[in-house]
PDB file of C-alpha atoms and ligand atoms in Angstrom:
ATOM      1  CA  MET A  17     -51.021 -36.003 -18.368  1.00 93.00           C
ATOM      2  CA  ILE A  18     -47.345 -36.390 -17.459  1.00 97.00           C
ATOM      3  CA  LYS A  19     -46.006 -34.204 -14.677  1.00 97.00           C
ATOM      4  CA  MET A  20     -42.557 -34.525 -13.198  1.00 97.00           C
ATOM      5  CA  GLN A  21     -41.554 -32.347 -10.316  1.00 97.00           C
ATOM      6  CA  GLY A  22     -38.119 -32.139  -8.759  1.00 97.00           C
ATOM      7  CA  VAL A  23     -37.154 -35.532 -10.103  1.00 98.00           C
ATOM      8  CA  TYR A  24     -33.754 -36.959  -9.260  1.00 98.00           C
ATOM      9  CA  LYS A  25     -32.609 -40.436 -10.139  1.00 98.00           C
ATOM     10  CA  THR A  26     -29.444 -42.000  -8.792  1.00 98.00           C
ATOM     11  CA  TYR A  27     -28.880 -45.640  -9.754  1.00 98.00           C
ATOM     12  CA  PRO A  28     -27.646 -48.124  -7.121  1.00 97.00           C
ATOM     13  CA  ASN A  29     -24.113 -47.871  -8.575  1.00 97.00           C
ATOM     14  CA  GLY A  30     -24.035 -44.178  -7.649  1.00 97.00           C
ATOM     15  CA  VAL A  31     -24.563 -42.751 -11.146  1.00 97.00           C
ATOM     16  CA  THR A  32     -26.959 -39.804 -11.111  1.00 98.00           C
ATOM     17  CA  ALA A  33     -28.960 -39.992 -14.335  1.00 98.00           C
ATOM     18  CA  LEU A  34     -31.558 -37.296 -13.602  1.00 98.00           C
ATOM     19  CA  ASN A  35     -30.692 -34.124 -11.779  1.00 98.00           C
ATOM     20  CA  GLY A  36     -33.842 -32.161 -10.991  1.00 97.00           C
ATOM     21  CA  LEU A  37     -36.372 -32.536 -13.798  1.00 96.00           C
ATOM     22  CA  ASP A  38     -39.553 -30.492 -14.004  1.00 97.00           C
ATOM     23  CA  ILE A  39     -41.551 -31.462 -17.068  1.00 97.00           C
ATOM     24  CA  HIS A  40     -45.231 -31.126 -18.005  1.00 98.00           C
ATOM     25  CA  ILE A  41     -46.649 -32.860 -21.042  1.00 98.00           C
ATOM     26  CA  ASP A  42     -50.316 -32.503 -22.021  1.00 98.00           C
ATOM     27  CA  GLN A  43     -52.560 -35.156 -23.508  1.00 97.00           C
ATOM     28  CA  GLY A  44     -52.147 -35.245 -27.271  1.00 98.00           C
ATOM     29  CA  GLU A  45     -48.697 -33.673 -27.496  1.00 98.00           C
ATOM     30  CA  PHE A  46     -45.880 -35.024 -29.639  1.00 98.00           C
ATOM     31  CA  VAL A  47     -42.545 -34.532 -27.890  1.00 98.00           C
ATOM     32  CA  TYR A  48     -39.019 -35.346 -28.993  1.00 98.00           C
ATOM     33  CA  VAL A  49     -36.481 -35.952 -26.244  1.00 98.00           C
ATOM     34  CA  VAL A  50     -32.986 -35.188 -27.458  1.00 98.00           C
ATOM     35  CA  GLY A  51     -29.539 -34.879 -25.912  1.00 98.00           C
ATOM     36  CA  PRO A  52     -26.132 -36.540 -25.845  1.00 97.00           C
ATOM     37  CA  SER A  53     -25.615 -40.207 -25.085  1.00 97.00           C
ATOM     38  CA  GLY A  54     -25.866 -40.779 -21.346  1.00 97.00           C
ATOM     39  CA  ALA A  55     -27.867 -37.573 -20.792  1.00 98.00           C
ATOM     40  CA  GLY A  56     -30.753 -39.391 -19.129  1.00 98.00           C
ATOM     41  CA  LYS A  57     -33.317 -39.708 -21.951  1.00 98.00           C
ATOM     42  CA  SER A  58     -34.048 -43.407 -21.474  1.00 98.00           C
ATOM     43  CA  THR A  59     -34.098 -43.042 -17.709  1.00 98.00           C
ATOM     44  CA  PHE A  60     -36.669 -40.258 -18.109  1.00 98.00           C
ATOM     45  CA  THR A  61     -38.912 -42.517 -20.215  1.00 98.00           C
ATOM     46  CA  LYS A  62     -38.520 -45.444 -17.801  1.00 97.00           C
ATOM     47  CA  LEU A  63     -39.909 -43.350 -14.947  1.00 97.00           C
ATOM     48  CA  ILE A  64     -43.128 -42.907 -16.894  1.00 97.00           C
ATOM     49  CA  TYR A  65     -43.900 -46.593 -17.263  1.00 95.00           C
ATOM     50  CA  ARG A  66     -42.438 -47.352 -13.870  1.00 95.00           C
ATOM     51  CA  GLU A  67     -39.537 -49.417 -15.083  1.00 95.00           C
ATOM     52  CA  GLU A  68     -37.579 -47.193 -12.680  1.00 96.00           C
ATOM     53  CA  LYS A  69     -38.607 -45.115  -9.683  1.00 95.00           C
ATOM     54  CA  PRO A  70     -37.257 -41.636  -8.964  1.00 97.00           C
ATOM     55  CA  THR A  71     -34.884 -41.336  -6.008  1.00 97.00           C
ATOM     56  CA  THR A  72     -36.751 -38.163  -5.034  1.00 97.00           C
ATOM     57  CA  GLY A  73     -39.481 -36.130  -6.672  1.00 97.00           C
ATOM     58  CA  THR A  74     -42.883 -36.958  -8.082  1.00 97.00           C
ATOM     59  CA  VAL A  75     -43.876 -38.538 -11.372  1.00 97.00           C
ATOM     60  CA  LEU A  76     -47.568 -38.239 -12.195  1.00 97.00           C
ATOM     61  CA  VAL A  77     -49.029 -40.082 -15.163  1.00 96.00           C
ATOM     62  CA  ASN A  78     -52.741 -39.410 -15.613  1.00 93.00           C
ATOM     63  CA  ASP A  79     -52.865 -38.331 -11.983  1.00 91.00           C
ATOM     64  CA  MET A  80     -51.381 -41.628 -10.820  1.00 93.00           C
ATOM     65  CA  ASP A  81     -48.291 -41.106  -8.728  1.00 94.00           C
ATOM     66  CA  THR A  82     -45.920 -43.732 -10.078  1.00 93.00           C
ATOM     67  CA  SER A  83     -43.339 -43.203  -7.353  1.00 87.00           C
ATOM     68  CA  THR A  84     -45.638 -44.192  -4.479  1.00 90.00           C
ATOM     69  CA  MET A  85     -47.802 -46.581  -6.472  1.00 92.00           C
ATOM     70  CA  LYS A  86     -48.328 -50.045  -5.027  1.00 93.00           C
ATOM     71  CA  GLN A  87     -46.844 -52.945  -6.955  1.00 92.00           C
ATOM     72  CA  ARG A  88     -50.278 -54.382  -7.734  1.00 94.00           C
ATOM     73  CA  ARG A  89     -51.353 -51.134  -9.434  1.00 93.00           C
ATOM     74  CA  ILE A  90     -48.482 -51.147 -11.926  1.00 93.00           C
ATOM     75  CA  PRO A  91     -50.318 -53.281 -14.535  1.00 90.00           C
ATOM     76  CA  MET A  92     -53.097 -50.678 -14.583  1.00 90.00           C
ATOM     77  CA  LEU A  93     -50.560 -47.932 -15.266  1.00 94.00           C
ATOM     78  CA  ARG A  94     -48.853 -49.960 -18.001  1.00 92.00           C
ATOM     79  CA  ARG A  95     -52.146 -50.596 -19.772  1.00 90.00           C
ATOM     80  CA  GLN A  96     -52.270 -46.874 -20.446  1.00 93.00           C
ATOM     81  CA  ILE A  97     -48.765 -46.757 -21.888  1.00 96.00           C
ATOM     82  CA  GLY A  98     -47.381 -48.343 -25.025  1.00 96.00           C
ATOM     83  CA  VAL A  99     -43.626 -48.723 -25.345  1.00 97.00           C
ATOM     84  CA  VAL A 100     -41.522 -49.158 -28.478  1.00 98.00           C
ATOM     85  CA  TYR A 101     -37.814 -49.918 -28.309  1.00 96.00           C
ATOM     86  CA  GLN A 102     -34.909 -49.481 -30.691  1.00 95.00           C
ATOM     87  CA  ASP A 103     -34.417 -53.268 -30.878  1.00 95.00           C
ATOM     88  CA  PHE A 104     -38.135 -54.168 -31.364  1.00 96.00           C
ATOM     89  CA  ARG A 105     -38.231 -56.876 -28.644  1.00 96.00           C
ATOM     90  CA  LEU A 106     -40.718 -59.158 -30.357  1.00 97.00           C
ATOM     91  CA  LEU A 107     -41.201 -62.717 -29.158  1.00 97.00           C
ATOM     92  CA  PRO A 108     -39.319 -64.752 -31.778  1.00 97.00           C
ATOM     93  CA  THR A 109     -41.433 -67.924 -31.638  1.00 98.00           C
ATOM     94  CA  LEU A 110     -44.765 -66.130 -32.024  1.00 97.00           C
ATOM     95  CA  THR A 111     -46.230 -64.909 -35.311  1.00 98.00           C
ATOM     96  CA  VAL A 112     -46.883 -61.253 -36.006  1.00 98.00           C
ATOM     97  CA  TYR A 113     -50.523 -61.810 -35.112  1.00 97.00           C
ATOM     98  CA  GLU A 114     -49.657 -63.586 -31.865  1.00 96.00           C
ATOM     99  CA  ASN A 115     -47.125 -60.964 -30.820  1.00 97.00           C
ATOM    100  CA  VAL A 116     -49.823 -58.314 -31.054  1.00 96.00           C
ATOM    101  CA  ALA A 117     -52.669 -60.445 -29.664  1.00 95.00           C
ATOM    102  CA  PHE A 118     -50.587 -61.394 -26.641  1.00 90.00           C
ATOM    103  CA  ALA A 119     -50.946 -57.935 -25.125  1.00 83.00           C
ATOM    104  CA  LEU A 120     -54.737 -58.209 -25.320  1.00 84.00           C
ATOM    105  CA  GLU A 121     -54.967 -61.804 -24.178  1.00 73.00           C
ATOM    106  CA  VAL A 122     -53.338 -61.005 -20.870  1.00 71.00           C
ATOM    107  CA  ILE A 123     -56.226 -58.688 -20.089  1.00 69.00           C
ATOM    108  CA  GLU A 124     -58.835 -61.309 -21.044  1.00 67.00           C
ATOM    109  CA  GLU A 125     -60.636 -59.722 -23.950  1.00 74.00           C
ATOM    110  CA  ASN A 126     -63.109 -61.992 -25.663  1.00 85.00           C
ATOM    111  CA  PRO A 127     -61.635 -63.871 -28.664  1.00 86.00           C
ATOM    112  CA  GLN A 128     -63.733 -62.131 -31.307  1.00 88.00           C
ATOM    113  CA  ASN A 129     -62.767 -58.718 -30.012  1.00 89.00           C
ATOM    114  CA  ILE A 130     -59.130 -59.755 -29.949  1.00 92.00           C
ATOM    115  CA  ARG A 131     -59.224 -60.878 -33.563  1.00 93.00           C
ATOM    116  CA  ARG A 132     -60.935 -57.710 -34.758  1.00 94.00           C
ATOM    117  CA  ARG A 133     -58.678 -55.411 -32.813  1.00 94.00           C
ATOM    118  CA  VAL A 134     -55.444 -57.157 -33.827  1.00 96.00           C
ATOM    119  CA  MET A 135     -56.374 -57.051 -37.517  1.00 97.00           C
ATOM    120  CA  ASP A 136     -57.304 -53.363 -37.149  1.00 96.00           C
ATOM    121  CA  VAL A 137     -53.929 -52.384 -35.722  1.00 97.00           C
ATOM    122  CA  LEU A 138     -52.061 -54.558 -38.228  1.00 97.00           C
ATOM    123  CA  ASP A 139     -53.965 -52.705 -40.912  1.00 97.00           C
ATOM    124  CA  GLN A 140     -53.004 -49.409 -39.325  1.00 95.00           C
ATOM    125  CA  VAL A 141     -49.291 -50.289 -39.589  1.00 96.00           C
ATOM    126  CA  ARG A 142     -49.865 -51.802 -43.080  1.00 95.00           C
ATOM    127  CA  LEU A 143     -48.997 -55.363 -42.117  1.00 97.00           C
ATOM    128  CA  LYS A 144     -52.273 -57.209 -42.408  1.00 96.00           C
ATOM    129  CA  ASN A 145     -50.786 -59.397 -45.128  1.00 97.00           C
ATOM    130  CA  LYS A 146     -47.951 -60.550 -42.860  1.00 98.00           C
ATOM    131  CA  ALA A 147     -50.022 -61.622 -39.862  1.00 98.00           C
ATOM    132  CA  ARG A 148     -48.807 -65.222 -40.091  1.00 98.00           C
ATOM    133  CA  PHE A 149     -45.129 -64.421 -40.482  1.00 98.00           C
ATOM    134  CA  LEU A 150     -42.529 -64.886 -37.774  1.00 98.00           C
ATOM    135  CA  PRO A 151     -40.472 -61.858 -36.722  1.00 98.00           C
ATOM    136  CA  ASP A 152     -37.275 -63.117 -38.369  1.00 97.00           C
ATOM    137  CA  GLU A 153     -39.093 -63.347 -41.690  1.00 98.00           C
ATOM    138  CA  LEU A 154     -39.604 -59.577 -41.628  1.00 98.00           C
ATOM    139  CA  SER A 155     -37.424 -56.584 -42.420  1.00 96.00           C
ATOM    140  CA  GLY A 156     -36.335 -54.282 -39.596  1.00 96.00           C
ATOM    141  CA  GLY A 157     -38.942 -51.705 -40.545  1.00 96.00           C
ATOM    142  CA  GLU A 158     -41.658 -54.338 -40.586  1.00 97.00           C
ATOM    143  CA  GLN A 159     -40.572 -55.652 -37.196  1.00 98.00           C
ATOM    144  CA  GLN A 160     -40.715 -52.135 -35.813  1.00 97.00           C
ATOM    145  CA  ARG A 161     -44.225 -51.750 -37.208  1.00 97.00           C
ATOM    146  CA  VAL A 162     -45.259 -54.930 -35.415  1.00 98.00           C
ATOM    147  CA  SER A 163     -43.843 -53.558 -32.192  1.00 98.00           C
ATOM    148  CA  ILE A 164     -45.816 -50.341 -32.723  1.00 97.00           C
ATOM    149  CA  ALA A 165     -48.979 -52.379 -33.349  1.00 97.00           C
ATOM    150  CA  ARG A 166     -48.337 -54.267 -30.126  1.00 97.00           C
ATOM    151  CA  ALA A 167     -47.774 -51.002 -28.253  1.00 97.00           C
ATOM    152  CA  ILE A 168     -51.049 -49.413 -29.380  1.00 96.00           C
ATOM    153  CA  VAL A 169     -53.345 -52.437 -29.381  1.00 95.00           C
ATOM    154  CA  ASN A 170     -54.707 -51.547 -25.929  1.00 92.00           C
ATOM    155  CA  HIS A 171     -55.502 -47.951 -26.947  1.00 93.00           C
ATOM    156  CA  PRO A 172     -52.883 -46.452 -24.630  1.00 95.00           C
ATOM    157  CA  LYS A 173     -53.072 -42.768 -23.770  1.00 96.00           C
ATOM    158  CA  VAL A 174     -49.351 -42.400 -24.299  1.00 98.00           C
ATOM    159  CA  LEU A 175     -46.858 -44.028 -26.618  1.00 98.00           C
ATOM    160  CA  ILE A 176     -43.211 -43.976 -25.597  1.00 98.00           C
ATOM    161  CA  ALA A 177     -40.677 -44.676 -28.307  1.00 98.00           C
ATOM    162  CA  ASP A 178     -37.027 -44.882 -27.280  1.00 98.00           C
ATOM    163  CA  GLU A 179     -34.985 -44.369 -30.455  1.00 97.00           C
ATOM    164  CA  PRO A 180     -37.558 -46.219 -32.577  1.00 97.00           C
ATOM    165  CA  THR A 181     -35.637 -45.515 -35.782  1.00 97.00           C
ATOM    166  CA  GLY A 182     -32.190 -46.124 -34.290  1.00 96.00           C
ATOM    167  CA  ASN A 183     -31.687 -49.410 -36.161  1.00 95.00           C
ATOM    168  CA  LEU A 184     -33.452 -48.448 -39.381  1.00 95.00           C
ATOM    169  CA  ASP A 185     -32.395 -46.964 -42.698  1.00 94.00           C
ATOM    170  CA  PRO A 186     -33.639 -43.444 -43.570  1.00 94.00           C
ATOM    171  CA  GLU A 187     -36.508 -44.485 -45.832  1.00 93.00           C
ATOM    172  CA  THR A 188     -37.854 -46.993 -43.328  1.00 95.00           C
ATOM    173  CA  SER A 189     -37.456 -44.388 -40.579  1.00 96.00           C
ATOM    174  CA  TRP A 190     -39.790 -42.015 -42.430  1.00 97.00           C
ATOM    175  CA  GLU A 191     -42.423 -44.754 -42.674  1.00 95.00           C
ATOM    176  CA  ILE A 192     -42.205 -45.266 -38.937  1.00 96.00           C
ATOM    177  CA  MET A 193     -42.486 -41.517 -38.345  1.00 97.00           C
ATOM    178  CA  HIS A 194     -45.615 -41.264 -40.468  1.00 97.00           C
ATOM    179  CA  ILE A 195     -47.208 -44.029 -38.436  1.00 97.00           C
ATOM    180  CA  LEU A 196     -46.259 -42.304 -35.171  1.00 98.00           C
ATOM    181  CA  GLU A 197     -47.735 -39.064 -36.494  1.00 98.00           C
ATOM    182  CA  GLU A 198     -50.998 -40.801 -37.393  1.00 97.00           C
ATOM    183  CA  ILE A 199     -51.196 -42.316 -33.924  1.00 97.00           C
ATOM    184  CA  ASN A 200     -50.608 -38.870 -32.435  1.00 98.00           C
ATOM    185  CA  THR A 201     -53.222 -37.279 -34.680  1.00 98.00           C
ATOM    186  CA  ALA A 202     -55.733 -39.789 -33.352  1.00 96.00           C
ATOM    187  CA  GLY A 203     -55.129 -38.347 -29.867  1.00 97.00           C
ATOM    188  CA  THR A 204     -52.350 -40.430 -28.325  1.00 98.00           C
ATOM    189  CA  THR A 205     -49.545 -38.547 -26.614  1.00 98.00           C
ATOM    190  CA  VAL A 206     -46.237 -39.512 -28.251  1.00 98.00           C
ATOM    191  CA  LEU A 207     -42.883 -39.208 -26.555  1.00 98.00           C
ATOM    192  CA  MET A 208     -39.897 -40.088 -28.667  1.00 98.00           C
ATOM    193  CA  ALA A 209     -36.238 -40.131 -27.646  1.00 98.00           C
ATOM    194  CA  THR A 210     -34.056 -39.749 -30.714  1.00 98.00           C
ATOM    195  CA  HIS A 211     -30.628 -38.909 -32.081  1.00 97.00           C
ATOM    196  CA  SER A 212     -32.000 -38.150 -35.545  1.00 97.00           C
ATOM    197  CA  GLN A 213     -31.279 -34.565 -36.476  1.00 97.00           C
ATOM    198  CA  GLU A 214     -32.986 -35.043 -39.824  1.00 96.00           C
ATOM    199  CA  ILE A 215     -36.254 -36.278 -38.371  1.00 98.00           C
ATOM    200  CA  VAL A 216     -36.459 -33.644 -35.632  1.00 98.00           C
ATOM    201  CA  ASN A 217     -35.652 -30.828 -38.042  1.00 98.00           C
ATOM    202  CA  THR A 218     -38.113 -32.056 -40.682  1.00 98.00           C
ATOM    203  CA  ILE A 219     -41.182 -33.145 -38.730  1.00 98.00           C
ATOM    204  CA  ARG A 220     -41.310 -30.212 -36.339  1.00 98.00           C
ATOM    205  CA  LYS A 221     -42.648 -30.869 -32.846  1.00 98.00           C
ATOM    206  CA  ARG A 222     -41.933 -29.867 -29.273  1.00 98.00           C
ATOM    207  CA  VAL A 223     -38.316 -30.611 -28.385  1.00 98.00           C
ATOM    208  CA  ILE A 224     -37.068 -31.237 -24.858  1.00 98.00           C
ATOM    209  CA  ALA A 225     -33.282 -31.372 -24.652  1.00 98.00           C
ATOM    210  CA  ILE A 226     -31.715 -33.132 -21.690  1.00 98.00           C
ATOM    211  CA  GLU A 227     -28.062 -32.834 -20.710  1.00 98.00           C
ATOM    212  CA  ASP A 228     -26.510 -34.273 -17.577  1.00 97.00           C
ATOM    213  CA  GLY A 229     -29.954 -35.162 -16.282  1.00 98.00           C
ATOM    214  CA  MET A 230     -31.355 -31.647 -16.630  1.00 97.00           C
ATOM    215  CA  VAL A 231     -33.669 -29.961 -19.118  1.00 98.00           C
ATOM    216  CA  VAL A 232     -31.526 -27.447 -20.971  1.00 97.00           C
ATOM    217  CA  ARG A 233     -34.081 -26.527 -23.642  1.00 97.00           C
ATOM    218  CA  ASP A 234     -37.826 -26.914 -24.167  1.00 98.00           C
ATOM    219  CA  GLN A 235     -39.141 -25.520 -27.448  1.00 97.00           C
ATOM    220  CA  SER A 236     -42.373 -25.917 -29.364  1.00 97.00           C
ATOM    221  CA  ASN A 237     -41.660 -26.444 -33.060  1.00 96.00           C
ATOM    222  CA  GLY A 238     -38.116 -26.995 -31.929  1.00 97.00           C
ATOM    223  CA  GLU A 239     -35.028 -28.148 -33.691  1.00 97.00           C
ATOM    224  CA  TYR A 240     -32.483 -30.838 -32.978  1.00 97.00           C
ATOM    225  CA  GLY A 241     -29.772 -28.379 -32.013  1.00 94.00           C
ATOM    226  CA  TYR A 242     -26.745 -30.658 -31.965  1.00 87.00           C
ATOM    227  CA  GLU A 243     -24.136 -31.164 -34.684  1.00 78.00           C
ATOM    228  CA  MET A 244     -24.017 -34.738 -35.885  1.00 64.00           C
TER     229      MET A 244
HETATM  230  N1  ATP B 309     -29.565 -49.503 -14.847  1.00 59.35           N
HETATM  231  C1  ATP B 309     -28.584 -48.609 -14.695  1.00 59.35           C
HETATM  232  N2  ATP B 309     -27.701 -48.719 -13.683  1.00 59.35           N
HETATM  233  C2  ATP B 309     -26.732 -47.807 -13.528  1.00 59.35           C
HETATM  234  N3  ATP B 309     -26.556 -46.741 -14.318  1.00 59.35           N
HETATM  235  C3  ATP B 309     -27.382 -46.571 -15.334  1.00 59.35           C
HETATM  236  C4  ATP B 309     -28.445 -47.494 -15.588  1.00 59.35           C
HETATM  237  N4  ATP B 309     -29.132 -47.076 -16.675  1.00 59.35           N
HETATM  238  C5  ATP B 309     -28.519 -45.949 -17.080  1.00 59.35           C
HETATM  239  N5  ATP B 309     -27.478 -45.639 -16.283  1.00 59.35           N
HETATM  240  C6  ATP B 309     -26.604 -44.454 -16.387  1.00 59.35           C
HETATM  241  O1  ATP B 309     -27.423 -43.313 -16.305  1.00 59.35           O
HETATM  242  C7  ATP B 309     -27.005 -42.316 -17.229  1.00 59.35           C
HETATM  243  C8  ATP B 309     -28.148 -41.971 -18.148  1.00 59.35           C
HETATM  244  O2  ATP B 309     -28.432 -43.121 -18.939  1.00 59.35           O
HETATM  245  P1  ATP B 309     -29.624 -43.159 -20.003  1.00 59.35           P
HETATM  246  O3  ATP B 309     -29.674 -44.531 -20.535  1.00 59.35           O
HETATM  247  O4  ATP B 309     -30.823 -42.580 -19.393  1.00 59.35           O
HETATM  248  O5  ATP B 309     -29.042 -42.151 -21.115  1.00 59.35           O
HETATM  249  P2  ATP B 309     -29.582 -41.821 -22.578  1.00 59.35           P
HETATM  250  O6  ATP B 309     -29.736 -40.340 -22.670  1.00 59.35           O
HETATM  251  O7  ATP B 309     -30.775 -42.644 -22.877  1.00 59.35           O
HETATM  252  O8  ATP B 309     -28.364 -42.260 -23.517  1.00 59.35           O
HETATM  253  P3  ATP B 309     -28.375 -42.865 -25.012  1.00 59.35           P
HETATM  254  O9  ATP B 309     -28.579 -41.693 -25.942  1.00 59.35           O
HETATM  255  O10 ATP B 309     -27.000 -43.424 -25.176  1.00 59.35           O
HETATM  256  O11 ATP B 309     -29.446 -43.889 -25.100  1.00 59.35           O
HETATM  257  C9  ATP B 309     -25.771 -42.887 -17.920  1.00 59.35           C
HETATM  258  O12 ATP B 309     -24.634 -42.390 -17.250  1.00 59.35           O
HETATM  259  C10 ATP B 309     -25.911 -44.373 -17.725  1.00 59.35           C
HETATM  260  O13 ATP B 309     -24.653 -44.997 -17.702  1.00 59.35           O
HETATM  261 MG1   MG B 310     -31.195 -44.125 -24.245  1.00 59.35          MG
END
């Protein structure tokens, strides 16, 4: 479902973030992306949802070539990809319900379907009872659960989480991980960049380690492999 071949990425300022990546990820996999700060993990994820384009090489997502894709096709690509960030990125003036519904409203679902689907995903992240709250009335873990609900509301084929537990305490991080695992079990490919040795070594999954823009390790049931 995700195929990168000979991918290089040099930013306009001359920094080379990716230095020849070849990566295949199948539908339904759960993959951790690990590596030192500045290694290229976020850049790698941004190529998938076409936030960035490779300088050379091909990036295929569900057989769509994101590097040559026309601008007007990008929304179609993004509908298949949910993204979760370290800092949640919720809209502060919208309620929990509205933050999640927003993603559906832009693709013109009928109102009844929107309501049902939003309540379903809020239930999935155990936040049905907070649908009317504003983001700043929630804990960090709750805000991250809203952002996960927003990311999956369109039934994406892949969920990208860039350090989703980076701002959360350990207990809250485990809650988030269990939700990501459930989403993966239901068939969604999950790709998670993380610096958490504890999580990677406890919930064992495929581990891709990136250093200096190159894959230095790719292990199923892998471990974190760096000293904290
Ligand atoms: N928009 C940008 N313009 C220029 N350089 C960038 C840009 N984004 C990232 N870089 C550079 O590319 C390299 C890789 O950055 P990236 O954010 O992908 O690393 P990372 O592995 O996600 O790091 P971290 O663990 O700190 O999040 C770094 O040297 C960074 O400074
Ligand atoms: Mg990063």
